[in-house]
C-alpha cells in the first residue's frame, strides 16, 4: 500500500496503518536527531516526539507531498530546540567526540580511511547549526535539493546557496584543522 493511502487510513482512525509509516521513516528521523544532538538517548527521545507530533497533526498534512521531509522538519525543529539548551548541548558534544555514532553514516564513505571518520565528524560539528543542518540533510541523509527545501521550508535556491557556503566553510575547517583529511576527502 502506498504512503498516501496509509496516511488516509490513519486520518480515518486506523491507528495500525501508522506503524508501517513509522518503520519506513524511523531511521532517517533518528539519524537527523542524532546528528544534531550527538547522543543516542536524546535522538531516541526526539524520534519518539517527532512521530507523536506527526500522528496528532496528520490531518493537517498535505498528502500530495512526501511524508519524509515533513517528518524531518519536525525532527529538526525539536532537535534544534533541545540543542539550544547549553548544558545538554555541551554534554552531547563531549559524548559525540568520544564515540562513533550508533548509526552508520553515509559521509564516512568519503573519508580515505575509516579512522578519518571521527575527524570528519569533528570537522562537521565545528560548523554553525545552520551549516550542520544543510550538510546533514544533503550528505548524511542524502536528501535531494527539493526534499531538503521542503524539510527546511525554504526555496530550492536557498538550499543550494546554503549548501555551497556550508561546504566552503567545511573545506576551510578541514584544510586548517584536519589537513590529513583534505587528501582523501572531497565534497
Short mmCIF file of C-alpha atoms in Angstrom, two decimals:
data_model
loop_
_atom_site.label_atom_id
_atom_site.label_comp_id
_atom_site.label_asym_id
_atom_site.label_seq_id
_atom_site.Cartn_x
_atom_site.Cartn_y
_atom_site.Cartn_z
CA UNK A 1 0.00 0.00 0.00
CA UNK A 2 1.36 3.42 -0.86
CA UNK A 3 2.16 6.16 1.64
CA UNK A 4 -0.81 8.37 0.75
CA UNK A 5 -3.26 5.52 1.31
CA UNK A 6 -1.69 4.68 4.67
CA UNK A 7 -1.92 8.33 5.73
CA UNK A 8 -5.57 8.42 4.70
CA UNK A 9 -6.27 5.27 6.74
CA UNK A 10 -4.58 6.80 9.79
CA UNK A 11 -6.60 10.01 9.50
CA UNK A 12 -9.75 7.89 9.31
CA UNK A 13 -8.93 6.25 12.62
CA UNK A 14 -6.90 3.17 11.60
CA UNK A 15 -4.02 3.50 14.08
CA UNK A 16 -2.44 0.25 12.81
CA UNK A 17 -1.69 1.99 9.49
CA UNK A 18 0.68 4.34 11.33
CA UNK A 19 3.19 1.57 12.13
CA UNK A 20 4.41 0.94 8.56
CA UNK A 21 4.82 4.69 8.09
CA UNK A 22 6.87 4.94 11.27
CA UNK A 23 9.02 1.97 10.32
CA UNK A 24 9.68 3.43 6.87
CA UNK A 25 10.88 6.77 8.25
CA UNK A 26 12.23 5.96 11.70
CA UNK A 27 15.90 5.57 10.72
CA UNK A 28 16.27 8.90 8.84
CA UNK A 29 14.46 10.75 11.64
CA UNK A 30 16.71 9.14 14.26
CA UNK A 31 19.84 9.84 12.21
CA UNK A 32 18.96 13.51 11.80
CA UNK A 33 18.26 13.87 15.51
CA UNK A 34 21.46 12.03 16.36
CA UNK A 35 23.50 14.20 14.02
CA UNK A 36 22.11 17.32 15.67
CA UNK A 37 22.47 16.14 19.24
CA UNK A 38 25.25 13.56 19.23
CA UNK A 39 23.52 11.44 21.84
CA UNK A 40 21.52 8.30 21.02
CA UNK A 41 19.21 8.68 24.02
CA UNK A 42 18.34 12.26 23.10
CA UNK A 43 17.91 11.19 19.47
CA UNK A 44 15.51 8.42 20.56
CA UNK A 45 13.50 10.98 22.52
CA UNK A 46 13.35 13.33 19.54
CA UNK A 47 12.37 10.46 17.23
CA UNK A 48 9.51 9.42 19.50
CA UNK A 49 8.35 13.02 19.92
CA UNK A 50 8.52 13.55 16.16
CA UNK A 51 6.21 10.63 15.46
CA UNK A 52 3.83 11.59 18.25
CA UNK A 53 3.52 15.13 16.93
CA UNK A 54 3.19 13.93 13.35
CA UNK A 55 0.49 11.44 14.32
CA UNK A 56 -1.53 14.11 16.14
CA UNK A 57 -1.16 16.61 13.28
CA UNK A 58 -1.52 14.21 10.36
CA UNK A 59 -4.94 15.56 9.38
CA UNK A 60 -3.27 18.87 8.51
CA UNK A 61 -0.59 17.19 6.38
CA UNK A 62 -0.82 17.64 2.59
CA UNK A 63 -0.97 14.05 1.29
CA UNK A 64 0.16 15.14 -2.16
CA UNK A 65 3.62 15.77 -0.69
CA UNK A 66 6.11 13.18 0.55
CA UNK A 67 5.97 12.46 4.27
CA UNK A 68 9.73 12.24 4.92
CA UNK A 69 10.59 15.97 4.51
CA UNK A 70 7.69 16.90 6.80
CA UNK A 71 8.85 14.43 9.45
CA UNK A 72 12.43 15.65 9.13
CA UNK A 73 11.34 19.26 9.57
CA UNK A 74 9.52 18.30 12.78
CA UNK A 75 12.60 16.39 13.98
CA UNK A 76 14.92 19.26 13.04
CA UNK A 77 12.79 21.76 14.97
CA UNK A 78 12.63 19.52 18.03
CA UNK A 79 16.35 18.81 17.87
CA UNK A 80 17.13 22.49 17.39
CA UNK A 81 15.08 23.34 20.46
CA UNK A 82 16.88 20.73 22.52
CA UNK A 83 20.19 21.83 21.08
CA UNK A 84 19.62 25.35 22.42
CA UNK A 85 19.90 24.08 25.94
CA UNK A 86 23.57 24.83 26.63
CA UNK A 87 24.11 22.16 29.27
CA UNK A 88 22.66 19.38 27.13
CA UNK A 89 24.48 20.62 24.07
CA UNK A 90 27.88 20.58 25.77
CA UNK A 91 27.27 17.12 27.22
CA UNK A 92 26.12 15.74 23.86
CA UNK A 93 29.04 17.32 22.05
CA UNK A 94 31.52 15.81 24.50
CA UNK A 95 29.94 12.38 24.16
CA UNK A 96 29.88 12.60 20.36
CA UNK A 97 33.64 13.19 20.26
CA UNK A 98 34.31 10.18 22.45
CA UNK A 99 32.43 7.60 20.41
CA UNK A 100 31.42 7.00 16.85
CA UNK A 101 27.72 7.42 16.06
CA UNK A 102 25.49 4.41 16.55
CA UNK A 103 24.00 4.69 13.07
CA UNK A 104 26.23 4.14 10.06
CA UNK A 105 26.91 7.46 8.36
CA UNK A 106 26.97 7.80 4.59
CA UNK A 107 29.56 10.57 4.82
CA UNK A 108 32.08 8.08 6.20
CA UNK A 109 32.48 6.60 2.74
CA UNK A 110 34.00 9.92 1.65
CA UNK A 111 36.85 9.60 4.14
CA UNK A 112 40.03 7.97 2.82
CA UNK A 113 40.18 5.59 5.79
CA UNK A 114 37.73 4.51 8.44
CA UNK A 115 40.00 6.08 11.05
CA UNK A 116 39.36 9.50 9.46
CA UNK A 117 35.62 9.34 10.16
CA UNK A 118 35.86 10.70 13.75
CA UNK A 119 37.93 13.63 12.47
CA UNK A 120 35.39 14.32 9.72
CA UNK A 121 32.65 14.11 12.35
CA UNK A 122 34.54 16.68 14.46
CA UNK A 123 35.01 18.95 11.45
CA UNK A 124 31.29 18.96 10.69
CA UNK A 125 30.49 19.63 14.35
CA UNK A 126 32.61 22.82 14.16
CA UNK A 127 30.18 24.33 11.67
CA UNK A 128 27.36 26.54 12.92
CA UNK A 129 23.96 24.91 13.39
CA UNK A 130 22.54 26.06 10.04
CA UNK A 131 25.57 24.76 8.15
CA UNK A 132 25.47 21.45 10.04
CA UNK A 133 21.80 21.08 9.22
CA UNK A 134 22.24 21.52 5.47
CA UNK A 135 25.27 19.18 5.42
CA UNK A 136 23.28 16.57 7.37
CA UNK A 137 20.27 16.74 5.09
CA UNK A 138 22.21 16.56 1.83
CA UNK A 139 25.15 14.28 2.67
CA UNK A 140 24.25 12.26 5.75
CA UNK A 141 20.58 11.69 4.87
CA UNK A 142 21.11 12.01 1.11
CA UNK A 143 18.01 14.14 0.54
CA UNK A 144 17.56 15.78 -2.83
CA UNK A 145 17.65 19.57 -3.04
CA UNK A 146 13.85 19.59 -3.32
CA UNK A 147 13.42 17.34 -0.26
CA UNK A 148 15.88 19.42 1.77
CA UNK A 149 13.98 22.55 0.75
CA UNK A 150 10.71 21.00 1.95
CA UNK A 151 12.29 19.88 5.23
CA UNK A 152 13.70 23.36 5.86
CA UNK A 153 10.67 25.16 4.44
CA UNK A 154 12.81 27.27 2.12
CA UNK A 155 13.25 27.62 -1.63
CA UNK A 156 15.48 25.17 -3.51
CA UNK A 157 17.78 28.03 -4.46
CA UNK A 158 18.24 28.81 -0.78
CA UNK A 159 19.24 25.19 -0.15
CA UNK A 160 21.79 25.38 -2.97
CA UNK A 161 23.33 28.63 -1.73
CA UNK A 162 23.40 27.45 1.91
CA UNK A 163 24.95 24.16 0.85
CA UNK A 164 27.60 25.94 -1.20
CA UNK A 165 28.53 28.19 1.74
CA UNK A 166 28.49 25.29 4.23
CA UNK A 167 30.70 23.12 2.01
CA UNK A 168 33.12 26.04 1.61
CA UNK A 169 33.29 26.50 5.38
CA UNK A 170 33.75 22.76 5.89
CA UNK A 171 36.61 22.73 3.38
CA UNK A 172 38.32 25.55 5.30
CA UNK A 173 37.91 23.73 8.60
CA UNK A 174 39.32 20.56 7.08
CA UNK A 175 42.22 22.44 5.47
CA UNK A 176 43.10 24.33 8.66
CA UNK A 177 42.30 21.85 11.43
CA UNK A 178 42.37 18.43 9.74
CA UNK A 179 44.93 18.63 6.91
CA UNK A 180 45.22 14.84 6.71
CA UNK A 181 41.54 14.67 5.72
CA UNK A 182 41.92 17.06 2.81
CA UNK A 183 43.90 14.44 0.87
CA UNK A 184 41.12 11.83 0.86
CA UNK A 185 38.00 13.92 1.25
CA UNK A 186 36.17 15.83 -1.44
CA UNK A 187 32.62 17.09 -1.43
#
